Short mmCIF file of C-alpha atoms and ligand atoms in Angstrom, two decimals:
data_model
loop_
_atom_site.label_atom_id
_atom_site.label_comp_id
_atom_site.label_asym_id
_atom_site.label_seq_id
_atom_site.Cartn_x
_atom_site.Cartn_y
_atom_site.Cartn_z
CA MET A 1 109.93 96.56 70.29
CA TYR A 2 107.40 94.19 70.45
CA CYS A 3 104.77 93.92 73.04
CA ARG A 4 105.22 92.16 76.72
CA ASN A 5 101.43 91.04 76.69
CA CYS A 6 101.08 89.36 73.08
CA GLY A 7 104.33 90.07 71.10
CA ASN A 8 103.13 92.05 68.50
CA GLU A 9 105.60 94.57 67.28
CA VAL A 10 104.63 97.95 68.71
CA SER A 11 106.47 101.21 67.93
CA GLU A 12 108.65 102.59 70.82
CA LYS A 13 106.53 105.32 72.07
CA ALA A 14 103.26 103.23 71.88
CA ILE A 15 101.49 103.90 74.92
CA MET A 16 99.35 101.12 74.03
CA CYS A 17 99.70 97.78 72.41
CA VAL A 18 96.67 98.14 68.81
CA ALA A 19 96.70 94.11 68.91
CA CYS A 20 95.71 93.75 72.74
CA GLY A 21 94.79 97.35 74.21
CA THR A 22 97.44 96.74 77.33
CA PRO A 23 100.00 98.67 77.56
CA PRO A 24 103.23 96.85 76.00
CA LEU A 25 105.57 97.13 78.63
CA ALA A 26 102.55 95.78 81.28
CA GLY A 27 102.67 92.03 79.60
CA ASN A 28 105.29 89.34 81.15
CA ARG A 29 105.05 87.24 78.83
CA TYR A 30 107.59 88.63 75.33
CA CYS A 31 111.04 89.80 75.11
CA PRO A 32 110.28 93.01 73.98
CA ASN A 33 113.29 93.25 72.09
CA CYS A 34 113.86 89.89 70.77
CA LYS A 35 110.34 88.38 71.08
CA ALA A 36 111.40 85.12 72.64
CA GLU A 37 109.22 84.21 74.71
CA THR A 38 109.91 84.88 79.09
CA SER A 39 108.64 83.53 81.85
CA PRO A 40 106.29 85.84 83.97
CA ASP A 41 109.28 86.93 86.55
CA ALA A 42 112.27 86.36 84.35
CA GLY A 43 114.74 89.40 85.11
CA ILE A 44 116.35 89.04 81.94
CA CYS A 45 115.76 87.15 78.06
CA ILE A 46 116.70 84.15 78.03
CA ARG A 47 117.94 84.75 74.23
CA CYS A 48 118.78 87.98 74.00
CA GLY A 49 119.99 88.83 77.21
CA VAL A 50 117.89 92.16 77.24
CA GLY A 51 116.70 93.62 80.76
CA LEU A 52 113.30 92.69 81.89
CA ILE A 53 112.83 94.52 84.50
CA ASN A 54 109.50 96.49 83.84
CA THR A 55 106.14 98.04 84.85
CA SER A 56 104.64 94.06 85.13
CA ASN A 57 105.90 93.65 88.70
CA HIS A 58 104.33 96.86 89.72
CA SER A 59 101.17 97.23 91.70
CA GLU A 60 98.21 98.90 89.89
CA PHE A 61 97.21 100.56 93.10
CA ASP A 62 98.31 104.04 93.99
CA TRP A 63 101.58 104.62 96.12
CA LEU A 64 100.14 108.20 97.47
CA THR A 65 96.93 106.40 98.37
CA THR A 66 98.86 103.36 100.19
CA LEU A 67 101.18 105.84 102.26
CA LEU A 68 97.90 108.22 103.23
CA LEU A 69 96.38 104.98 104.01
CA CYS A 70 98.80 103.50 106.09
CA LEU A 71 99.82 107.22 107.65
CA PHE A 72 96.59 107.74 108.66
CA LEU A 73 94.89 104.37 109.41
CA GLY A 74 97.35 102.32 109.02
CA THR A 75 97.58 100.81 112.79
CA PHE A 76 93.09 99.52 111.59
CA GLY A 77 95.43 97.75 108.78
CA ILE A 78 93.65 99.95 105.72
CA HIS A 79 96.21 99.92 103.60
CA ARG A 80 96.60 96.77 103.33
CA PHE A 81 92.82 96.04 103.25
CA TYR A 82 93.65 98.83 100.35
CA THR A 83 95.94 96.60 98.56
CA LYS A 84 94.28 93.19 98.73
CA SER A 85 96.32 92.05 101.77
CA ILE A 86 93.40 91.44 103.52
CA GLY A 87 94.74 88.52 105.63
CA ILE A 88 97.65 90.76 106.91
CA GLY A 89 94.99 93.48 107.36
CA ILE A 90 93.22 91.54 109.21
CA VAL A 91 95.95 90.37 111.77
CA GLN A 92 96.94 94.08 111.59
CA LEU A 93 93.42 95.00 113.08
CA LEU A 94 92.84 92.81 115.51
CA THR A 95 96.53 93.89 116.82
CA LEU A 96 96.37 97.32 116.00
CA GLY A 97 99.39 97.18 113.54
CA GLY A 98 101.39 95.19 116.13
CA CYS A 99 101.02 97.88 118.33
CA GLY A 100 102.13 100.09 116.10
CA LEU A 101 105.32 98.21 114.95
CA TRP A 102 104.58 96.63 111.95
CA THR A 103 102.64 100.04 110.66
CA LEU A 104 105.64 101.91 110.93
CA ILE A 105 107.85 99.13 109.61
CA ASP A 106 104.65 99.16 106.49
CA PHE A 107 105.29 102.94 105.95
CA ILE A 108 109.05 102.78 106.08
CA MET A 109 108.66 99.99 102.95
CA ILE A 110 106.38 102.58 101.24
CA VAL A 111 108.37 104.97 101.29
CA VAL A 112 111.30 103.13 99.78
CA GLY A 113 109.46 101.54 97.64
CA ASN A 114 109.79 98.03 99.11
CA PHE A 115 106.36 97.48 99.84
CA ARG A 116 104.28 94.82 98.02
CA ASP A 117 100.19 94.71 97.51
CA GLY A 118 98.42 91.08 98.35
CA ASN A 119 99.56 90.12 94.90
CA GLY A 120 103.05 90.16 95.58
CA LYS A 121 103.77 93.39 93.35
CA VAL A 122 105.91 96.39 94.37
CA VAL A 123 103.31 99.68 95.05
CA VAL A 124 105.92 102.04 93.32
CA ASN A 125 106.09 105.53 93.31
CA LYS A 126 105.25 105.88 89.95
CA GLN A 127 105.54 109.84 89.55
CA ARG A 128 109.11 109.50 90.72
CA ALA A 129 110.32 106.25 88.83
ZN1 ZN B 201 99.97 93.62 72.73
ZN1 ZN B 202 115.20 88.48 74.29
#
């Protein structure tokens, strides 16, 4: 397969691309199957049709940390600050998590794996994924 970041050919089991030093599936520029260039948010490769669902849309923030912060400090928006959603964090801080309701919704989103960080990436439970 090919490194999704630089297009270099890497082994199926490689955890890191020798050419660019990132995990082969962490990039979003090349198809891992046919090396065609892909758009960053493409779901499938337009040349070979292979699915491009990978870790590139997964947040680098830790799922469990986000969950615990939301559970214990969510009314202050701390989980939002942690995941770099600073603007929303400030609003939640000022409104005490939308009187707790917003925090509850965020908590559910985190649990079901639908919570997005400030970069629009999904915070996922990597142990389970
Ligand atoms: Zn690479
Ligand atoms: Zn392809």
